[in-house]
Structure formats: structure tokens, C-alpha cells
PDB file of C-alpha atoms and ligand atoms in Angstrom:
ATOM      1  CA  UNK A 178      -0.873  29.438   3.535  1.00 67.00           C
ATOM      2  CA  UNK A 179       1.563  27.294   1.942  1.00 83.00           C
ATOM      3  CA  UNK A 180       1.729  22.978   2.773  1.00 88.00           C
ATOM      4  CA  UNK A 181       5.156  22.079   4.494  1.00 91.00           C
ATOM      5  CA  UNK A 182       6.182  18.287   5.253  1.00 92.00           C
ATOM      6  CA  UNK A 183       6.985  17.624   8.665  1.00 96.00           C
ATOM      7  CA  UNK A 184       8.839  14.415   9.295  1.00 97.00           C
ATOM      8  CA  UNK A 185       6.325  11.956  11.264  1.00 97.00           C
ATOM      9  CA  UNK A 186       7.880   8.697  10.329  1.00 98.00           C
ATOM     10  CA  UNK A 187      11.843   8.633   9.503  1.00 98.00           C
ATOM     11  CA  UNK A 188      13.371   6.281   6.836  1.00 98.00           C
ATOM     12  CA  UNK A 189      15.057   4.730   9.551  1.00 98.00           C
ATOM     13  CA  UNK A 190      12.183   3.788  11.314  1.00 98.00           C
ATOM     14  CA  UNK A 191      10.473   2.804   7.823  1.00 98.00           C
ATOM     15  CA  UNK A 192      13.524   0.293   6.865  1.00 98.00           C
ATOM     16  CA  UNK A 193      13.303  -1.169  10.413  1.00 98.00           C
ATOM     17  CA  UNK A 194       9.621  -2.253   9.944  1.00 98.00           C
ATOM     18  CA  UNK A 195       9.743  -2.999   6.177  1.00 98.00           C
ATOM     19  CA  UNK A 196      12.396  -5.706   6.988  1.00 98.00           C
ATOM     20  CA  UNK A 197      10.253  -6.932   9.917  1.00 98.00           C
ATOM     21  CA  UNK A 198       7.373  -7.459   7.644  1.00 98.00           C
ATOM     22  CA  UNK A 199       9.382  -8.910   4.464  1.00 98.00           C
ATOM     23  CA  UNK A 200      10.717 -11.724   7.634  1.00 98.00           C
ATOM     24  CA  UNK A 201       7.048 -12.283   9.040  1.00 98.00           C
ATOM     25  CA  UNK A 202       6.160 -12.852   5.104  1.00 98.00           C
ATOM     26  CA  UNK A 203       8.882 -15.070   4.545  1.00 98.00           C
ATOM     27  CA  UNK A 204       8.577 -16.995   7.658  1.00 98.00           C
ATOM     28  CA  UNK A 205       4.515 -17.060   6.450  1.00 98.00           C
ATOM     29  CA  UNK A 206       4.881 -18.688   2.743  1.00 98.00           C
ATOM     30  CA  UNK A 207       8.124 -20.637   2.808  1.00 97.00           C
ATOM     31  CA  UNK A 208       7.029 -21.634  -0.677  1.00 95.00           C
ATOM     32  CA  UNK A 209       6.854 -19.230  -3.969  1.00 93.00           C
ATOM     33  CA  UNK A 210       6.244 -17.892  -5.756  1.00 98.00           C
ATOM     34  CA  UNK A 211       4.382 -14.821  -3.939  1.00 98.00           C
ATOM     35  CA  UNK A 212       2.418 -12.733  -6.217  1.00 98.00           C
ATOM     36  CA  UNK A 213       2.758  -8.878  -4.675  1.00 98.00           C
ATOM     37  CA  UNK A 214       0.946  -6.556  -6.614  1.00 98.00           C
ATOM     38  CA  UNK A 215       1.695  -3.286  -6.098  1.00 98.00           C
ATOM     39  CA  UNK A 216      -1.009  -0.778  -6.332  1.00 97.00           C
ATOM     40  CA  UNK A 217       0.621   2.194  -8.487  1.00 96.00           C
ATOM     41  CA  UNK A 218       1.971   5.040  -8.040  1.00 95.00           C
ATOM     42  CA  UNK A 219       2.187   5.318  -3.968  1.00 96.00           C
ATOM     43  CA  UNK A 220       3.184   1.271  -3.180  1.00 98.00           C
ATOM     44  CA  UNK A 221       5.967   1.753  -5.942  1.00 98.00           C
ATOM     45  CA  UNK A 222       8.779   2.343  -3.188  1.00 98.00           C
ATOM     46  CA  UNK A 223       7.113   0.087  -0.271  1.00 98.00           C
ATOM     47  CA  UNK A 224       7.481  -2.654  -3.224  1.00 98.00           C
ATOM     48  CA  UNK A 225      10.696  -2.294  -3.740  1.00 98.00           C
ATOM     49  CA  UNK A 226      11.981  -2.031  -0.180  1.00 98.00           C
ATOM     50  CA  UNK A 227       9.639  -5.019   0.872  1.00 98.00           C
ATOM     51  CA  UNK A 228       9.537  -7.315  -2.209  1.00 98.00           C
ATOM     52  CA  UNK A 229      13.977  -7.554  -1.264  1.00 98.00           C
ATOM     53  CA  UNK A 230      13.097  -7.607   2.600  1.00 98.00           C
ATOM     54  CA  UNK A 231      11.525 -11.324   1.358  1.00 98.00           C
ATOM     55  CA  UNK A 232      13.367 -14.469   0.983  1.00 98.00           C
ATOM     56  CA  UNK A 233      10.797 -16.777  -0.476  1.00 98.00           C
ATOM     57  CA  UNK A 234      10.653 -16.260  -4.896  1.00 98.00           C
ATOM     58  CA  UNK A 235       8.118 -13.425  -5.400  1.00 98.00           C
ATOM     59  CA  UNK A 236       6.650 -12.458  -9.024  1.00 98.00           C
ATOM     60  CA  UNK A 237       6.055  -8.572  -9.163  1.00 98.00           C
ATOM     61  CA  UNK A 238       3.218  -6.845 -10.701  1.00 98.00           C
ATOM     62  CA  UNK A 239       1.221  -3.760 -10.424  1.00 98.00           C
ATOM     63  CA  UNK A 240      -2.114  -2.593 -11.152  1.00 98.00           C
ATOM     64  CA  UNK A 241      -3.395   0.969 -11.178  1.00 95.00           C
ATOM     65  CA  UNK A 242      -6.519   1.725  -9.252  1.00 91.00           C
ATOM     66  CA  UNK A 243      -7.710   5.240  -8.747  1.00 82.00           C
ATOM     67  CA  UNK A 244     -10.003   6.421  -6.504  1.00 74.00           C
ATOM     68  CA  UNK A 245      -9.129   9.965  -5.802  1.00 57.00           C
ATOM     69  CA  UNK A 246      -8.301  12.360  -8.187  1.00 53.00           C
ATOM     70  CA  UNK A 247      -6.551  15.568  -6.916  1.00 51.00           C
ATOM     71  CA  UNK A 248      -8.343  15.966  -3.512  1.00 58.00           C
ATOM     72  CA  UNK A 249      -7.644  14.709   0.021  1.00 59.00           C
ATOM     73  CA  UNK A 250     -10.405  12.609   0.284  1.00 61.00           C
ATOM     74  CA  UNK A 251     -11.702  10.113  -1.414  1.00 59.00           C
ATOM     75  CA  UNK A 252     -14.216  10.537  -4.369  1.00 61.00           C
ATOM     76  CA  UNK A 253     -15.864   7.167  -3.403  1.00 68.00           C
ATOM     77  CA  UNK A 254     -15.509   5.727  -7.653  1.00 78.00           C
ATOM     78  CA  UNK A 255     -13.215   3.295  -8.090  1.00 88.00           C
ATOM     79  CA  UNK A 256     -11.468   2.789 -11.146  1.00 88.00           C
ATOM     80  CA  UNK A 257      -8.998  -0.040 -12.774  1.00 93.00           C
ATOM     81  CA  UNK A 258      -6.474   2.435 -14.674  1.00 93.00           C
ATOM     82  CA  UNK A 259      -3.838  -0.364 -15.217  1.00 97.00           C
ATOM     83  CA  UNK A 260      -4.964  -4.319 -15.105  1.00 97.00           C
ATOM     84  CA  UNK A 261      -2.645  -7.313 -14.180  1.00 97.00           C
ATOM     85  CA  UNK A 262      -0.437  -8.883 -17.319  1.00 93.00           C
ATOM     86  CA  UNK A 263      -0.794 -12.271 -15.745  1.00 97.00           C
ATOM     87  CA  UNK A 264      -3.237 -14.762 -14.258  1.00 98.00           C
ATOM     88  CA  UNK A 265      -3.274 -15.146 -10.257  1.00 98.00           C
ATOM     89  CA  UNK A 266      -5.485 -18.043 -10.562  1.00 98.00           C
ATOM     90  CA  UNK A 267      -4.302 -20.589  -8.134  1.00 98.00           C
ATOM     91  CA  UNK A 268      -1.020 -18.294  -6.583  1.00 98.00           C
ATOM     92  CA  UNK A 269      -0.370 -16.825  -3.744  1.00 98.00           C
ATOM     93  CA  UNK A 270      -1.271 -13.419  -4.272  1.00 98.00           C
ATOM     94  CA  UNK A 271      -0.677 -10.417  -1.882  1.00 98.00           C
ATOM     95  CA  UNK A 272      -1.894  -6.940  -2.196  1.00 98.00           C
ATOM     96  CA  UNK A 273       1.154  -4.238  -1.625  1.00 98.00           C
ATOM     97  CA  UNK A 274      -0.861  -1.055  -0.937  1.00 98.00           C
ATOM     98  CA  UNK A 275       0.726   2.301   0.609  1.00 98.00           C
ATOM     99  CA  UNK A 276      -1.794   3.438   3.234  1.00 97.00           C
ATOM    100  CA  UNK A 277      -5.334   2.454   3.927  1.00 96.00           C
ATOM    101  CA  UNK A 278      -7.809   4.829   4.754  1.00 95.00           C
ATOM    102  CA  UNK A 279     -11.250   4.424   3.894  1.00 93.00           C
ATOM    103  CA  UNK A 280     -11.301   1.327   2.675  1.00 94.00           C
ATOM    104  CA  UNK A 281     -12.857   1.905  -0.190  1.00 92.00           C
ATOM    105  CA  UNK A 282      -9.759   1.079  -2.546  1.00 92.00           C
ATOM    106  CA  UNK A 283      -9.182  -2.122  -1.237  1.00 95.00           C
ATOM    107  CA  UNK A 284     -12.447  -3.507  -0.272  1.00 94.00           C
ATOM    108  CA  UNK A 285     -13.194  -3.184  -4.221  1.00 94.00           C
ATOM    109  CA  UNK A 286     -10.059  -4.596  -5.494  1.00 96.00           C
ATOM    110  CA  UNK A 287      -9.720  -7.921  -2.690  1.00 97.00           C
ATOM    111  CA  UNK A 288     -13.332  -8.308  -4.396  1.00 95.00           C
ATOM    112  CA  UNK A 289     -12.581  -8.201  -8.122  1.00 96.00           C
ATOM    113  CA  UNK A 290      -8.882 -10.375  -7.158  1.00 98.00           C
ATOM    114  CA  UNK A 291     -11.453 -13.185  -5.737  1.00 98.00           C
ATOM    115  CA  UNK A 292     -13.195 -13.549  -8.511  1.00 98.00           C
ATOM    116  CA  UNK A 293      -9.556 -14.808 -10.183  1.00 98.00           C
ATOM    117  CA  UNK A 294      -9.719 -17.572  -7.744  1.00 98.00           C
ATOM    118  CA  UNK A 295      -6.167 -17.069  -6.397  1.00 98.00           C
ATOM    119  CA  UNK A 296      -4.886 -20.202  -4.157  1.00 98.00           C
ATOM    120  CA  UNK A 297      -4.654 -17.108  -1.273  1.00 98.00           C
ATOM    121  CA  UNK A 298      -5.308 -13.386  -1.310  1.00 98.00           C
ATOM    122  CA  UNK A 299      -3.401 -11.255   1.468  1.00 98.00           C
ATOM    123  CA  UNK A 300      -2.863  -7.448   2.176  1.00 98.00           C
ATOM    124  CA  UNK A 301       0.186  -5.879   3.151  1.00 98.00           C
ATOM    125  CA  UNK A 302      -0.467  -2.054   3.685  1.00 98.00           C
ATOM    126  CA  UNK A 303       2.805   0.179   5.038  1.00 98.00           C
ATOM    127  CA  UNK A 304       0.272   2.483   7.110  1.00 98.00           C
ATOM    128  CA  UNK A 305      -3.514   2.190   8.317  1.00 98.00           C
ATOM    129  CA  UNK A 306      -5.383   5.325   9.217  1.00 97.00           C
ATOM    130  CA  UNK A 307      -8.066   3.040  10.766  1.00 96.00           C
ATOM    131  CA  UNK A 308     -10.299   6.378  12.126  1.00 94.00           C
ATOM    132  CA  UNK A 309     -11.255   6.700   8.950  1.00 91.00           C
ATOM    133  CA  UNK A 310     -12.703   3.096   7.977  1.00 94.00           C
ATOM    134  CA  UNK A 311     -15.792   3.835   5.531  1.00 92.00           C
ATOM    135  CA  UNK A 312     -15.748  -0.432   3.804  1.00 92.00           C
ATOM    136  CA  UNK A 313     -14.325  -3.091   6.083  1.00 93.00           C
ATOM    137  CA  UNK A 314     -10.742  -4.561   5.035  1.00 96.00           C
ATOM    138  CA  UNK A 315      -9.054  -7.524   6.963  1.00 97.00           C
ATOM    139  CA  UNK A 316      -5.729  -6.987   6.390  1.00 98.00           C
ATOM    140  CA  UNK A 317      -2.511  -9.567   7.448  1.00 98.00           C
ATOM    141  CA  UNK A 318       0.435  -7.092   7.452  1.00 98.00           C
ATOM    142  CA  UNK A 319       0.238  -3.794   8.451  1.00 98.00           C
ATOM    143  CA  UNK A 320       3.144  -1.389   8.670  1.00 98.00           C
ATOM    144  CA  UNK A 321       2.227   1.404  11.091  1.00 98.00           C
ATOM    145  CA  UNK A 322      -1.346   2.359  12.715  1.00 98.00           C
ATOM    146  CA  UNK A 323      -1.474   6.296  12.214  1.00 98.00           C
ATOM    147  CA  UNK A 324      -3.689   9.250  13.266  1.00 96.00           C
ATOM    148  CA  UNK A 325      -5.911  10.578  10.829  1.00 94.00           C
ATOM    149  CA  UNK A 326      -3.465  12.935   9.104  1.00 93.00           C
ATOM    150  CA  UNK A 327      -2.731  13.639   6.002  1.00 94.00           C
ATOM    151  CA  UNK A 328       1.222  11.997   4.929  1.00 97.00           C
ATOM    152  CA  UNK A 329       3.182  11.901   2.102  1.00 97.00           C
ATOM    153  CA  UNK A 330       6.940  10.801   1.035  1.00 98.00           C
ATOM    154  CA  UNK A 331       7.727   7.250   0.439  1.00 98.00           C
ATOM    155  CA  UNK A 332       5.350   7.078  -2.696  1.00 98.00           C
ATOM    156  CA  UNK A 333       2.646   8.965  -1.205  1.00 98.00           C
ATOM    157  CA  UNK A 334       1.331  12.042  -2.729  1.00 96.00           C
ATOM    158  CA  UNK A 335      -0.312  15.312  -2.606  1.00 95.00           C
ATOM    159  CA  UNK A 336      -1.299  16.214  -6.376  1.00 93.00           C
ATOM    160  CA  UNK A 337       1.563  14.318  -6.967  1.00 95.00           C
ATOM    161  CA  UNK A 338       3.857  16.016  -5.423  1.00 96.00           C
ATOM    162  CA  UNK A 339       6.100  14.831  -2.696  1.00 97.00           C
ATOM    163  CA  UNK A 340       6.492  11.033  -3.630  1.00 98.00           C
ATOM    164  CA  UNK A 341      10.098  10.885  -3.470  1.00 98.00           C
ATOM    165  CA  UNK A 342      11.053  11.902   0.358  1.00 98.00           C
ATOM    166  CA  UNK A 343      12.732   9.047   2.171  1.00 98.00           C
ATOM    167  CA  UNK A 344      10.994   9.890   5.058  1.00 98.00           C
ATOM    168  CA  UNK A 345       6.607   9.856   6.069  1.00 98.00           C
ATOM    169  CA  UNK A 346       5.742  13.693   6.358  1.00 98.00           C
ATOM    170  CA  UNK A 347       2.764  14.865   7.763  1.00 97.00           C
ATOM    171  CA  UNK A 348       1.343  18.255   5.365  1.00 91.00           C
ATOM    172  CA  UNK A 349       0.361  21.460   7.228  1.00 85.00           C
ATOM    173  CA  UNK A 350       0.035  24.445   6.676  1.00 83.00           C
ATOM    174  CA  UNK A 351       2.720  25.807   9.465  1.00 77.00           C
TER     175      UNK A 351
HETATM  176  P1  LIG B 482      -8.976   4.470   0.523  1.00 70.24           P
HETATM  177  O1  LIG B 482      -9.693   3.910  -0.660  1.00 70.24           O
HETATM  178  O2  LIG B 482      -9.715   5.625   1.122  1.00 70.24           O
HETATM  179  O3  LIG B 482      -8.597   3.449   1.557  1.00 70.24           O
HETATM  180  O4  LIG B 482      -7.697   5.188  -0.045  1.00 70.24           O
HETATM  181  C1  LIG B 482      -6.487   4.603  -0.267  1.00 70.24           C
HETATM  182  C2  LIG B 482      -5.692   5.485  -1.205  1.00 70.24           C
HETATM  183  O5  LIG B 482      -5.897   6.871  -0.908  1.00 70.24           O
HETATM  184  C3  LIG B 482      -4.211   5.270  -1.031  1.00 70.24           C
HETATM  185  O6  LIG B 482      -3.733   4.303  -1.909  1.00 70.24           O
HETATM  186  C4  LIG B 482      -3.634   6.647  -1.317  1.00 70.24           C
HETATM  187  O7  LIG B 482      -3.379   6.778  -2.705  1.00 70.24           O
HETATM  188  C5  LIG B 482      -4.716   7.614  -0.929  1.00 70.24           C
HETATM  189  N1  LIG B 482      -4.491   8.199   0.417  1.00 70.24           N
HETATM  190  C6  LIG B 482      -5.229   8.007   1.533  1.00 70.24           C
HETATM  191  N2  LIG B 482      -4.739   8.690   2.580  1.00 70.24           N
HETATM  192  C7  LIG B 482      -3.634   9.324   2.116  1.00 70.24           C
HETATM  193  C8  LIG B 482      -2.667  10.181   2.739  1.00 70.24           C
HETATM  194  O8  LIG B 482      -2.682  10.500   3.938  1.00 70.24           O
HETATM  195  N3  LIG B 482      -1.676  10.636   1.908  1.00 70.24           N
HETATM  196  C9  LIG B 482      -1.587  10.314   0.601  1.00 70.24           C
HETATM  197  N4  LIG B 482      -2.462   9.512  -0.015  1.00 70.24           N
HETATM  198  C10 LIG B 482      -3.488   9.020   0.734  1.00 70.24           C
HETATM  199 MG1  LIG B 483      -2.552   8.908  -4.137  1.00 70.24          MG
END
């Protein structure tokens, strides 16, 4: 049977909590510059909404990390598929990751970012399937606590499909 979307989150409802978190940041570091790294492809458009939801000066980077290939779940291997330009040693540094789910992502990348010796190392995730917690993360800034479903729009992907809905969609097959 064929995957629809079906909205679960609307853009409204994601712009109202993106600016909420960009003001908690801001109110959090009053001095820059923030270092958000974006983890590519799915944090590309939680980046952009939340990096202009902050006030403080904020550098932007990305780094590619895969862990899943073309399944639902994850395949447990890590890999760095893009690294930073730049050194984070002694900056503020926060991780902007699309959804958390096993942990598994982000556990390995808060360790290999310590080892830079950043002056502090936060994450801000957009969602947080926390059901499905394999490696625990502490994370500062969370978006939205969801069920364990599968979503995508807003960056997120299935096979790469879907990234560009505005709003969270929830795949099934009815
Ligand atoms: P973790 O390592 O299991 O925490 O996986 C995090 C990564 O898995 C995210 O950055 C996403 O790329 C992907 N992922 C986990 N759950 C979903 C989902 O429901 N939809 C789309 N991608 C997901
Ligand atoms: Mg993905």
C-alpha cells in the first residue's frame, strides 16, 4: 500500500515554538558568537527558521553525519560524511539536530565535539521521540516530545523524499 503524509504538527504550530526556542537561546547566551551546527540534510530548515528566531551573533555551520541509510531505523554505524570548516575550540557551540530518536547520532557526535574542547556544547533538537532512547543524550532545547512515529516534512525524510512540506507529517500507509 502506498505511504501518505498526514499532517501531525502544522507550520503554524512549528513557527510558534521555533521562535520560543530562538528567545530562550537568546535570553541563555547574551554573548556571541553561538556556534549552531546544523546536522545535514534534515536540520537544514530548523536552522534557518531558528538561527533568525536568535538575537545574539551566531556563526553557522553544518556537518554531515549518517547513520541510516534508506531504512526507518537506524543501522547503529555512525559516519562523519561532511566535517566542520572551522575550529569550535573555546566557542559556544550548539548542536541543531532535526529529531532525536535513538540516540545513537548524537551521543557519538556530543562525544567527538568534546574532544574540540568547545568553551560549551548544547543540543537543540526540533522533536524527541524519547520511547525510543537506545544511548543517553542530555539535551537543553527541545522542540516537541512525540510518539514513536515515523514524520517527515520540515527537512525530514523518507528515502529522501518529503523534505520540503511546511508542515510535520506522520507516514502511513492509509
Ligand atoms: P538517532 O541516531 O536514532 O537518534 O537518529 C537520528 C536521525 O535519524 C535523525 O537525524 C533523522 O535523520 C533520522 N530519523 C529518526 N527518526 C526519524 C523520523 O521519524 N523521520 C525521519 N527521520 C528520522
Ligand atoms: Mg534522515
Amino acid at each position: 500500500m502506498a505511504l501518505r503524509p498526514h499532517v501531525f504538527l502544522t507550520s503554524e504550530q512549528i513557527q510558534k515554538r521555533v521562535q520560543e526556542m530562538g528567545r530562550q537561546i537568546s535570553e541563555d547566551y547574551p554573548e556571541g558568537p553561538i556556534y549552531l551546527i546544523a546536522i545535514l540534510k534534515g536540520a537544514f530548515i530548523f536552522m534557518s527558521d531558528l538561527s533568525r528566531a536568535i538575537t545574539t551573533p551566531v556563526r553557522i555551520e553544518f556537518m554531515g553525519i549518517s547513520s541510516y541509510g534508506q531504512n526507518k531505523s537506524t543501522s547503529g554505524q555512525v559516519k562523519v560524511t561532511k566535517d566542520l570548516d572551522v575550529s569550535v575550540e573555546g566557542r559556544h557551540v550548539i548542536v541543531v539536530e532535526d529529531i532525536l530518536d535513538s540516540g545513537v547520532t548524537l551521543s557519538y557526535l556530543i562525544n567527538l565535539l568534546q574532544q574540540r574542547k568547545p568553551k560549551s556544547l548544547k543540543i537543540a533538537t526540533l522533536l524527541d521521540k524519547p520511547d525510543r532512547r537506545m544511548r543517553p543524550v542530555t539535551v537543553a532545547y527541545t522542540g516537541f516530545k512525540i510518539p514513536d512515529e515515523f514524520v517527515v516534512g520540515y527537512g525530514l525524510d523518507y528515502a529522501e523524499d518529503y523534505r520540503n512540506l511546511s508542515d510535520i507529517c506522520v507516514l502511513s500507509d492509509d
